[in-house]
Coordinates of C-alpha atoms in Angstrom, one line a residue:
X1 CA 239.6 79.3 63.4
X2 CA 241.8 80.4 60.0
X3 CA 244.0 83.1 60.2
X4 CA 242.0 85.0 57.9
X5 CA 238.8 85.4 59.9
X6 CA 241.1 86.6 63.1
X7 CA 242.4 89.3 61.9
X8 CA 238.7 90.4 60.9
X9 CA 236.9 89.8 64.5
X10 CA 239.6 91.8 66.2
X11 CA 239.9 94.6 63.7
X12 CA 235.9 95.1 64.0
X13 CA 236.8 95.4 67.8
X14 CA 239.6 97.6 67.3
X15 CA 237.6 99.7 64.7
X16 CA 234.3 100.2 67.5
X17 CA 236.5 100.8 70.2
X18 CA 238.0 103.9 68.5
X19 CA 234.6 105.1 67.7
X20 CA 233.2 105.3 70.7
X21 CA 236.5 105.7 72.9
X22 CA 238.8 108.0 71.6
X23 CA 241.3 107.4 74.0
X24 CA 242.1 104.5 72.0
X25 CA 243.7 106.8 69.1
X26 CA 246.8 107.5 70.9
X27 CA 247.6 104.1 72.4
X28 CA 251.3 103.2 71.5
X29 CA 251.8 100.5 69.2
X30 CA 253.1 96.8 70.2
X31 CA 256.1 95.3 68.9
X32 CA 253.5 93.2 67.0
X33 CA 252.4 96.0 65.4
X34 CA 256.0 97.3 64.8
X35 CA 257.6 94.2 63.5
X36 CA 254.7 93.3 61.0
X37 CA 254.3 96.7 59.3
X38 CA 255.4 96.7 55.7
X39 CA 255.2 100.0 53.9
X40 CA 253.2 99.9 50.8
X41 CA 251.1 96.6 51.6
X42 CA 248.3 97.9 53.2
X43 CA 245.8 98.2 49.9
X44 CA 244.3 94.5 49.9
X45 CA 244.1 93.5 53.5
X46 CA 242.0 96.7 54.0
X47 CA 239.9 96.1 51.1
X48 CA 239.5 92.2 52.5
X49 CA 238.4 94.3 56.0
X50 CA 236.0 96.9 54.7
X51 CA 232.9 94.7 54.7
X52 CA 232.6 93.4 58.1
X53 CA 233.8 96.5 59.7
X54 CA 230.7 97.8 58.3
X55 CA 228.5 95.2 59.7
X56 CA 230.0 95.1 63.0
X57 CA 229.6 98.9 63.2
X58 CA 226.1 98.8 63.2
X59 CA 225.6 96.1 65.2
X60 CA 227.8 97.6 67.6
X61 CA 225.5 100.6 67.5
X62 CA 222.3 98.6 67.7
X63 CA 223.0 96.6 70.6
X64 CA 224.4 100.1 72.4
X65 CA 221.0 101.8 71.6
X66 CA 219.4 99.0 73.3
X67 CA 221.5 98.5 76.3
X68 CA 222.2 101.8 77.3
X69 CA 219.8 105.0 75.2
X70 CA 221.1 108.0 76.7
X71 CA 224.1 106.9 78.7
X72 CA 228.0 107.1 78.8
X73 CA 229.7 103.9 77.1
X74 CA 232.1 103.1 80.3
X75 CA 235.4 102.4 78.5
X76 CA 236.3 99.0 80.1
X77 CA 238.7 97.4 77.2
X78 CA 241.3 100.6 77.5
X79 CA 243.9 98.8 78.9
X80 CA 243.8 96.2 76.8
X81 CA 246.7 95.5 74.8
X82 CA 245.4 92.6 72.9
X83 CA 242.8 94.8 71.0
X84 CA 245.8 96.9 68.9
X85 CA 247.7 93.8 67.4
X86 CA 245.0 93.9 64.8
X87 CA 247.0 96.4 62.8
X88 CA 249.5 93.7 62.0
X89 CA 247.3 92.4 59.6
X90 CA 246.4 96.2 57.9
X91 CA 250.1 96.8 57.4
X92 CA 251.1 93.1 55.7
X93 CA 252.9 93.1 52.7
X94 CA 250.9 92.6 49.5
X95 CA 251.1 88.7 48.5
X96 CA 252.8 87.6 51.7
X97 CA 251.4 85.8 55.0
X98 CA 251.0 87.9 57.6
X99 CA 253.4 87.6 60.6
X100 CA 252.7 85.6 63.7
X101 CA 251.3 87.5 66.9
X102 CA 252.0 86.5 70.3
X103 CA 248.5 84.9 71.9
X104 CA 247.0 86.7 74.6
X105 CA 247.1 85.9 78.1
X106 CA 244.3 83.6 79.9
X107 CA 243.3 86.5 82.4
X108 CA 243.3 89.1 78.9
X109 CA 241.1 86.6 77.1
X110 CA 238.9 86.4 80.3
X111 CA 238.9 90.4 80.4
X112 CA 237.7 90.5 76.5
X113 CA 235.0 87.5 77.1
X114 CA 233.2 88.8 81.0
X115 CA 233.6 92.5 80.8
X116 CA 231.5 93.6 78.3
X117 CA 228.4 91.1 79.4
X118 CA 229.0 92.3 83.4
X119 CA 228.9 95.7 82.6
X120 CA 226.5 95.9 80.2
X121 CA 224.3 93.7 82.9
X122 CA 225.2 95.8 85.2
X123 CA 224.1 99.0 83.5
X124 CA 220.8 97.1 82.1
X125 CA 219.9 96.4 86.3
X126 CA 220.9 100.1 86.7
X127 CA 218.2 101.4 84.1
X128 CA 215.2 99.1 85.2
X129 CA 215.5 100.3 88.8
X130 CA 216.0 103.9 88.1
X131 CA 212.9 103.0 85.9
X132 CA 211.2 101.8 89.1
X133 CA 212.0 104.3 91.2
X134 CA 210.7 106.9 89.0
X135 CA 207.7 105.6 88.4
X136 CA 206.6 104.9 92.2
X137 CA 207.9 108.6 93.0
X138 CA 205.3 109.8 90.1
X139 CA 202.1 108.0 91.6
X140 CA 202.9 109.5 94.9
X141 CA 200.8 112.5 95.9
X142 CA 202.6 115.6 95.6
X143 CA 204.1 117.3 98.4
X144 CA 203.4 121.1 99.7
X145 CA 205.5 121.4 103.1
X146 CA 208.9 119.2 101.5
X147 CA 210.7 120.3 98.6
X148 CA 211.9 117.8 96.1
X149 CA 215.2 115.6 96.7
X150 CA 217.7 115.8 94.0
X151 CA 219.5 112.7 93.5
X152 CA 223.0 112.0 92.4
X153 CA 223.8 109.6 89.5
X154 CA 226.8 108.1 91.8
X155 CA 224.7 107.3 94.7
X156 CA 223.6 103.7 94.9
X157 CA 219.6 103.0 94.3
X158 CA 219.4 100.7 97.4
X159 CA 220.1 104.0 99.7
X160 CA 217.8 106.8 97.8
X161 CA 214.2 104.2 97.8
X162 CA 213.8 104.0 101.6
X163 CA 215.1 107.7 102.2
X164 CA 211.8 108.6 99.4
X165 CA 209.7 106.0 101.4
X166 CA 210.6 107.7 105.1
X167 CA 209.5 111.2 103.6
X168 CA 206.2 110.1 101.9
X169 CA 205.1 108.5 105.1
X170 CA 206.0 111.6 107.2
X171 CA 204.0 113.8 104.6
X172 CA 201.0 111.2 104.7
X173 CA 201.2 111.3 108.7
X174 CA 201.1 115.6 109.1
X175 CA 198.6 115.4 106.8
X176 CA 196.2 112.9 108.8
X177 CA 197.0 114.9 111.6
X178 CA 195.8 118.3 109.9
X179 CA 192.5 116.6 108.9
X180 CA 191.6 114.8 111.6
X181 CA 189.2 117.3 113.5
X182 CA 187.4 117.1 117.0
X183 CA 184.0 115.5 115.8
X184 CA 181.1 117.9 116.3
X185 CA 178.0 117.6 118.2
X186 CA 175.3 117.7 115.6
X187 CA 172.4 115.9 117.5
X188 CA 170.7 119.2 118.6
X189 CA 170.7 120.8 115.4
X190 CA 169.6 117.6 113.3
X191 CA 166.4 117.4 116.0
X192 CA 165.8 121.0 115.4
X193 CA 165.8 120.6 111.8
X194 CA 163.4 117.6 112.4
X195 CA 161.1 119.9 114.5
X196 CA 161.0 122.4 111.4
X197 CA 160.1 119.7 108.7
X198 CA 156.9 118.6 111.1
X199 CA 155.5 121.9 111.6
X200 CA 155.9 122.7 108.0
X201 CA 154.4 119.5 106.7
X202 CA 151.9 120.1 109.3
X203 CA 150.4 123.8 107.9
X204 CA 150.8 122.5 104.9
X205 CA 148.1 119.8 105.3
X206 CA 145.7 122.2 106.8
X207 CA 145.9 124.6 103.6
X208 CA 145.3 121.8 102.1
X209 CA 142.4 120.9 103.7
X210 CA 140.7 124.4 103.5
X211 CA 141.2 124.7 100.0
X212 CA 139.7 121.3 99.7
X213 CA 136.6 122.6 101.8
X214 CA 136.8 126.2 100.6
X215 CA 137.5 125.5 96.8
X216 CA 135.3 123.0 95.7
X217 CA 135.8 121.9 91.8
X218 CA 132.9 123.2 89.7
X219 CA 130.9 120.3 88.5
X220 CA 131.4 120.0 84.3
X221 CA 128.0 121.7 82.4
X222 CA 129.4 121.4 79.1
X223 CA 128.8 117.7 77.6
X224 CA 132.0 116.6 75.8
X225 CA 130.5 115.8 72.3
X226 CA 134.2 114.8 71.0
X227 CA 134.2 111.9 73.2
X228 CA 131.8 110.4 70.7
X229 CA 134.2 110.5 67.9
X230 CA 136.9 108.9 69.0
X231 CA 136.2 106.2 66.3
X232 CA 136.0 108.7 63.6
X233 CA 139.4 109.4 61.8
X234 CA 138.1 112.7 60.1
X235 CA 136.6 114.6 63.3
X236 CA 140.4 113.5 64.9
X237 CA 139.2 114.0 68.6
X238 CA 142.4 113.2 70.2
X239 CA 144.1 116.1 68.3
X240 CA 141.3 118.8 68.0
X241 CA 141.9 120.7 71.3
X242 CA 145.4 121.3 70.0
X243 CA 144.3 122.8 66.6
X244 CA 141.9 124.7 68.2
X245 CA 144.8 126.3 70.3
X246 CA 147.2 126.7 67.1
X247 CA 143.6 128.3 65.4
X248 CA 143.2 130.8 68.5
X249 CA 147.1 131.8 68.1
X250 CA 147.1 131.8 64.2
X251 CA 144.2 134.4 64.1
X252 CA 145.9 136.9 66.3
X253 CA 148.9 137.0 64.2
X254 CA 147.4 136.9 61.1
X255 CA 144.5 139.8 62.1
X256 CA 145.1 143.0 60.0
X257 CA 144.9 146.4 61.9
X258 CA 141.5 148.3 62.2
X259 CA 142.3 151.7 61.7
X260 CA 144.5 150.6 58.7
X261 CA 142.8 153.5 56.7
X262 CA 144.3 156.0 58.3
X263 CA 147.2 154.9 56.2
X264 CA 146.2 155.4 53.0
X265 CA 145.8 158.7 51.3
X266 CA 143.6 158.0 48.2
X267 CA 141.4 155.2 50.0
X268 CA 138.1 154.7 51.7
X269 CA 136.3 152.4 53.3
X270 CA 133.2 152.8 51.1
X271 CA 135.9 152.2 48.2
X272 CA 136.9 149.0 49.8
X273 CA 133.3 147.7 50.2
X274 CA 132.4 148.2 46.8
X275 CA 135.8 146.4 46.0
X276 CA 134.4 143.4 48.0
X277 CA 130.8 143.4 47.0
X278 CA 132.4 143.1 43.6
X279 CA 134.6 139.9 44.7
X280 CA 131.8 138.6 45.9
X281 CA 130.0 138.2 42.9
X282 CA 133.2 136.8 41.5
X283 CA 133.3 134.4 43.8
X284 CA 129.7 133.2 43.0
X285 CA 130.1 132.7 39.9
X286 CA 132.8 130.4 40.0
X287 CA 130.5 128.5 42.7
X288 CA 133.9 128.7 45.4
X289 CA 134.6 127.7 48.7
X290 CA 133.9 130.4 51.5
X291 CA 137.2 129.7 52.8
X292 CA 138.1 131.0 49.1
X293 CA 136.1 134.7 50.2
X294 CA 137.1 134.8 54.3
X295 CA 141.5 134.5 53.0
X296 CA 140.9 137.1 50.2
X297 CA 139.4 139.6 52.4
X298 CA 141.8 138.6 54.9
X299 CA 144.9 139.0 52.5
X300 CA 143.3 142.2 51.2
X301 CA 143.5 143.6 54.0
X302 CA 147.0 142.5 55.8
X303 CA 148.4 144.2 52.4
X304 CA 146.6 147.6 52.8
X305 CA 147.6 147.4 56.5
X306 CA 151.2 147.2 55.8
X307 CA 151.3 149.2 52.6
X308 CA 149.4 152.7 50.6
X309 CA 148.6 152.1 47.0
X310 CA 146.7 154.3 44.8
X311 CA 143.1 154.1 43.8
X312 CA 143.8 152.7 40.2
X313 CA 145.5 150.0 41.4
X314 CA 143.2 148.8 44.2
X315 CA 141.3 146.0 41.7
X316 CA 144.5 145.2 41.0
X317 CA 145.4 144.2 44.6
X318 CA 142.1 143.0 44.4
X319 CA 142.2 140.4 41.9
X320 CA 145.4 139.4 43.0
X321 CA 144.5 138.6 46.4
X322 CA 141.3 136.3 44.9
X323 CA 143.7 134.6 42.9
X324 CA 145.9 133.6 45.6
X325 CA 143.5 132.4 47.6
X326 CA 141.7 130.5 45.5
X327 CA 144.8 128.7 44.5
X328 CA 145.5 128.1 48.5
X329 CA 141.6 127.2 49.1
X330 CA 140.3 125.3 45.7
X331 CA 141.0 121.8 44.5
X332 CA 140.0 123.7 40.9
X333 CA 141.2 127.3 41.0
X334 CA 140.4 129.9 38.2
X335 CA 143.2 130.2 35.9
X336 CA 145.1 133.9 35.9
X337 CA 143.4 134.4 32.3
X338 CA 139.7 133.8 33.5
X339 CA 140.4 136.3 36.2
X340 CA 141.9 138.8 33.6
X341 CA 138.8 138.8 31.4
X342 CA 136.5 138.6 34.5
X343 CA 138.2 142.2 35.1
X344 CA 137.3 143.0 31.7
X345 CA 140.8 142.9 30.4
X346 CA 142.0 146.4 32.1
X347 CA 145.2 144.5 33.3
X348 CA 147.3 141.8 31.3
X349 CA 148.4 138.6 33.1
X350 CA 151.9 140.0 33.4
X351 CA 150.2 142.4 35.5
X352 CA 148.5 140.3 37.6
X353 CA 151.4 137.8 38.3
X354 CA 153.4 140.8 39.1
X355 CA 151.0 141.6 41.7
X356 CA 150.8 138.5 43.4
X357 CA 154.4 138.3 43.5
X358 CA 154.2 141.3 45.4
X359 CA 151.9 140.9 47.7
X360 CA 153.3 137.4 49.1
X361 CA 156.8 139.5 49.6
X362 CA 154.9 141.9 51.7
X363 CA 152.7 138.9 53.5
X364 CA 155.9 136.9 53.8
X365 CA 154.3 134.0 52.2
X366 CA 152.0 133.8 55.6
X367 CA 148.7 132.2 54.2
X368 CA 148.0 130.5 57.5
X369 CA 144.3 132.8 58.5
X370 CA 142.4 129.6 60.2
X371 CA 139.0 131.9 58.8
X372 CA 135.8 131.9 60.4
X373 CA 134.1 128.9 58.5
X374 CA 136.2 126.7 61.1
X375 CA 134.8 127.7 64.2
X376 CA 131.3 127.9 62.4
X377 CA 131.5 124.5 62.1
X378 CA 132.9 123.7 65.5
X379 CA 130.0 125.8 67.1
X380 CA 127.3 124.4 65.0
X381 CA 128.4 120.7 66.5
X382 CA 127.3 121.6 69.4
X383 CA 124.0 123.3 68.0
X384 CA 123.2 119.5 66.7
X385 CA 124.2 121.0 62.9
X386 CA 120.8 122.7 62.6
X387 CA 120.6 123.9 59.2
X388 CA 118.3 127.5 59.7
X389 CA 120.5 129.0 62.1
X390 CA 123.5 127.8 60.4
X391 CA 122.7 129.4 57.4
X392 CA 121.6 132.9 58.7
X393 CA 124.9 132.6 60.5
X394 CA 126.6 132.1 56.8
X395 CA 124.9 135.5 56.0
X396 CA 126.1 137.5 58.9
X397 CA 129.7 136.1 58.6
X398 CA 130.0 137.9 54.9
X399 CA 128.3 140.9 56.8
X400 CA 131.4 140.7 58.8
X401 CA 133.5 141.2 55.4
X402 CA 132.0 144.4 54.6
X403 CA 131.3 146.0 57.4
X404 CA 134.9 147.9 58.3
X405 CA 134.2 147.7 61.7
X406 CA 134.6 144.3 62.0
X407 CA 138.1 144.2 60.6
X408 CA 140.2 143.6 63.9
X409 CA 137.6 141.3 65.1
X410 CA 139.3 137.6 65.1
X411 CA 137.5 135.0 63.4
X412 CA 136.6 132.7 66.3
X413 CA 134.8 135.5 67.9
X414 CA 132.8 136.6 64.7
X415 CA 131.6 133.0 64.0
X416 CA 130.3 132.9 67.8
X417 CA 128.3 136.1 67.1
X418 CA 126.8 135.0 64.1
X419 CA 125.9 131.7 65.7
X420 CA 124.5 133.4 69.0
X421 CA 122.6 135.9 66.4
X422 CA 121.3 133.5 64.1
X423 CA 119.9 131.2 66.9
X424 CA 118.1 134.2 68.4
X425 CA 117.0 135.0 65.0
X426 CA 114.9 131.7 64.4
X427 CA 113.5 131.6 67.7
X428 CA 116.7 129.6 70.0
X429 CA 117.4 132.0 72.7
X430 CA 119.5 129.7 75.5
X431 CA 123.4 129.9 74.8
X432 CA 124.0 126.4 76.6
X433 CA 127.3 125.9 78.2
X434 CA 128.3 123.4 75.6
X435 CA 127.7 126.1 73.2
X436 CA 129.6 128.2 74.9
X437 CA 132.6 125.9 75.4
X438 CA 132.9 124.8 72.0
X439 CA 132.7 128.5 70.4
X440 CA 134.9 129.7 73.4
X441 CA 132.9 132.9 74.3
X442 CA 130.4 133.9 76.2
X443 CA 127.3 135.5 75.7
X444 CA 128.2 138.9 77.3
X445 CA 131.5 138.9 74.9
X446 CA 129.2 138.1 72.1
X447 CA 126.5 141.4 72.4
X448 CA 128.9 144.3 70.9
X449 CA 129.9 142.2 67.6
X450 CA 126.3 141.1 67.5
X451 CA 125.4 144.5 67.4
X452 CA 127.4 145.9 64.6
X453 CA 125.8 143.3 62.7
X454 CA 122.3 144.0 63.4
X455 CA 123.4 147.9 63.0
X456 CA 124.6 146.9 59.4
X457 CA 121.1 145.3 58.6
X458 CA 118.8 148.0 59.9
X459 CA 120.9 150.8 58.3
X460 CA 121.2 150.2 54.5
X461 CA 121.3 146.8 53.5
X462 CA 120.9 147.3 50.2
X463 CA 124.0 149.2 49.9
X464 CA 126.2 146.4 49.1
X465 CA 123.8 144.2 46.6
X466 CA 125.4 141.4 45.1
X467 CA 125.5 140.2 49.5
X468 CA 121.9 140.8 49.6
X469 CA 120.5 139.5 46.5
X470 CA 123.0 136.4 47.0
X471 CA 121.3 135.2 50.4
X472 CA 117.6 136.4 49.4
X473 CA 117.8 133.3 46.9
X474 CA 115.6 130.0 48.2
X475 CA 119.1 128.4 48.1
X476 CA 119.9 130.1 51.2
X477 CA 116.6 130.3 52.9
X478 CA 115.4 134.0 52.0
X479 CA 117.7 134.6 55.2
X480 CA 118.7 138.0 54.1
X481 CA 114.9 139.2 53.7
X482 CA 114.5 137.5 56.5
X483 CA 116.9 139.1 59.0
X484 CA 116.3 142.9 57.5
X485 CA 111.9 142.0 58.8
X486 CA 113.4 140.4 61.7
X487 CA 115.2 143.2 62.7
X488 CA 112.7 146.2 61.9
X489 CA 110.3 144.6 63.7
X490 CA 112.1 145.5 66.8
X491 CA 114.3 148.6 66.1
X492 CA 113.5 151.4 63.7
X493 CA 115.5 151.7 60.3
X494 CA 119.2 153.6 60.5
X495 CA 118.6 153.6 64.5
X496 CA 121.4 152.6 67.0
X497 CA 120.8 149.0 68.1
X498 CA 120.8 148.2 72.5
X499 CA 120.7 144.6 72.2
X500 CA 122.1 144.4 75.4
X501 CA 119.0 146.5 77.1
X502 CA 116.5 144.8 74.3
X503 CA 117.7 141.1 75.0
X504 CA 115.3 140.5 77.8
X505 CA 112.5 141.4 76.3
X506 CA 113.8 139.6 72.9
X507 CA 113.9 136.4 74.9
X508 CA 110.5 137.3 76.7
X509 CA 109.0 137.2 73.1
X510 CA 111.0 134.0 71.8
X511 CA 109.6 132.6 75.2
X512 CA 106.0 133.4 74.6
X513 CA 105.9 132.2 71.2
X514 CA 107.2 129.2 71.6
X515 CA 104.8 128.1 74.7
X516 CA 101.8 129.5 72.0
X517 CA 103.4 126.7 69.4
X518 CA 103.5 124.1 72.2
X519 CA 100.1 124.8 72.8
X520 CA 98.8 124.5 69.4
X521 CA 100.8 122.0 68.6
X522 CA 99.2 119.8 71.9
X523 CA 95.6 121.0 71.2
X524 CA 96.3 119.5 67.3
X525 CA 97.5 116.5 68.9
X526 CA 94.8 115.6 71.4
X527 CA 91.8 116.8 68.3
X528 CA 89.9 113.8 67.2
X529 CA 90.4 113.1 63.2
X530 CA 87.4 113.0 61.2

């Protein structure tokens, strides 16, 4: 090794040790150290130093913070003398060799080489069972009846782990001891409980049985047409007992009140039935939908329900509710300026758009009325779709638009009326079960609506002409003629109709002539032809 990398090793040792120890600071100088110093020749030799003092420092540092994070550096090379002749090479004389040191010992070199490595070993061992120990005392449950034992720094690990060990077991053993109960005797009350479960499983069969002897399922009357159709994409049979339920809960939240009138202070009811008979010649000219007529009356009259208007503007509200619904209803609606000249031009088509903004506020956009027309249709399936009754039942259904006291009837229950009516009309007096399944009411729910009805035709028919005229055409049959004869023939003109003290006898008749038709029609079958 030169002389000029000595000097450097043991300065860097000198230079950590007074770091870290500051003991070292006042250590009294060798005659080395005494005999080599030369004032004014310390410049270059520490310039020559600088660098790997540096280096050493932090390496010194490194390998500390590895070794031994959080712990005090023991200061094992105090004593050592060897460690301070380093600063005969600071204090040379510029230019000149610096002077000879006396070699360390064999027992100081051994000191320098073993004592770092043992005690750092040492310390490293130390660390990793503290480690240990820490982490087996944190997986132990904790104790309630011992308090924690504080241990000393000083005291060996060997003695603390069994002393931990000794108190865990004694804690685990009370606590066995406090758990461990005299074992019950639970054989009576398990049989009892048993006894309990038989003699309830036992009454329960024999309700059972009663209500099987007692309550007997009613054998099925109604035939179930929309079996037939389950290959049928449009009659959708798996789904049509669901719309019907949505249909029957629509209805009631979209029905407008009956006694809405009350409301308004410069209204009437005959004003409103003039204002329909009028949209009902609209709506004939334009050749609509009935759905198209059902959801204007319908809107009409949720609007007057929730709000009082003024007598001028009642066409208005009028038009405005035709124009919505035949935009809802129509593939081809009526454009807003056809409906403005159909009014003869008393409002503009600002007006009118104004008006239909309106009313949708006040209706909350709710066009969902399932209408009548549906359930029409659903009771005339079961009524094999027989045209004549069907078609006096068309008539009495836009009876049931003029007539204000079939406002808060729901549309399911006024297309069962005019079904039952119209059937009676032509001569069909049973109400079959299926019929009465498929138009869900009966015929003793059917009488009061089927009354108003016939009320409306014996009074004044002619009162509301563009209705009358409409179905007295040969396109419909001649069924409003038809129905006013019908009618007079069996209650006198403006008299109250009893159709529910009348129906026997009606059905008596309908009885009698059709066995007088039967007969004819067998005598005409069992003549000989010439």
């Amino acid at each position: 090794m030169s002389s000029s990398n000595l000097p450097v090793r043991r300065t860097t040792l000198r230079t950590t040790r007074t770091m870290k120890d500051t003991e070292n600071a006042t250590a009294r100088a060798t005659r080395a150290t005494v005999r080599g110093k030369v004032a004014g020749a310390t410049t270059a030799v520490t310039s020559r130093v600088t660098a790997p003092t540096v280096a050493s420092k932090a390496k010194a540092v490194s390998t500390d913070a590895e070794g031994n994070v959080g712990k005090r550096k023991r200061g094992a090379l105090v004593e050592v003398t060897g460690v301070n002749k380093n600063s005969t090479h600071t204090t040379a004389a510029k230019g000149k060799e610096a002077a000879p040191t006396k070699p360390t010992t064999g027992a100081t070199q051994r000191v320098l080489r073993r004592a770092p490595a043992s005690s750092t070993a040492a310390r490293t061992a130390k660390v990793a069972e503290s480690a240990a120990i820490k982490k087996k005392e944190s997986s132990k449950p904790p104790s309630r009846t011992l308090a924690p034992k504080v241990y000393r720094d000083d005291a060996p690990v060997e003695e603390q782990a069994p002393a931990d060990d000794d108190e865990a077991d004694v804690e685990r053993v009370s606590k066995r001891r406090h758990m461990e109960a005299v074992p019950e005797d639970t054989s009576q009350r398990d049989a009892e409980r048993v006894a309990r479960d038989l003699v309830a499983a036992a009454k329960e069969e024999e309700i059972a049985v009663d209500q099987q002897e007692t309550f007997e399922p009613e054998p099925q009357l109604w035939e179930d047409l929309d079996a037939d159709d389950w290959d049928d994409p449009l009659m959708v049979s798996e789904y049509v007992h669901d719309v019907c339920a949505y249909w029957k809960k629509t209805e009631l939240a979209t029905l407008p009140k009956a006694n809405y009138m009350e409301g308004q202070q410069e209204l009437t009811w005959d004003h409103r039935g003039i204002l329909i008979d009028w949209i009902l010649q609209v709506h004939a000219r334009f050749n609509l939908l009935p759905e198209s007529l059902f959801l204007t009356v319908n809107l009409l009259d949720r609007f007057l329900s929730a709000r009082p208007i003024s007598l001028n503007k009642l066409q208005l509200v009028g038009l405005a509710c035709f124009f919505i619904a035949s935009k809802f209803e129509e593939t081809c609606a009526p454009s807003v300026n056809e409906i403005v000249f159909l009014a003869d031009n008393q409002y503009t088509v600002a007006e009118v758009l104004k008006a239909e903004m309106y009313i949708l506020r006040v209706l909350d956009w709710d066009l969902s009325c399932p209408g009548p027309m549906s359930w029409l249709r659903r009771g005339s399936k079961a009524d094999e779709c027989e045209s004549t009754a069907r078609t006096v039942a068309k008539y009495l259904l836009e009876i049931g638009c003029l007539e204000h006291r079939l406002v808060g009837i729901v549309p399911s229950h006024m297309a069962a009326a005019a079904l039952w009516l119209g059937r009676l009309a032509v001569g069909r007096e049973e109400w079959t079960p299926t019929l009465e399944h498929y138009t869900t009411f009966t015929e003793k729910e059917i009488l009061p609506v089927a009354t108003i009805m016939l009320e409306y035709i014996i009074t004044n028919p002619i009162q509301h002409e563009s209705l009358y005229k409409k179905y007295a055409h040969k396109r419909y049959l001649k069924c409003s003629a038809y129905m006013r004869q019908w009618a007079l023939e069996r209650w006198p003109e403006n008299s109250d109709v009893h159709l529910k003290r009348d129906l026997k006898r009606i059905k008596a008749e309908i009885r009698q002539h059709n066995e007088e038709l039967a007969a004819e029609a067998a005598a005409e079958a069992v003549r000989p032809a010439h």
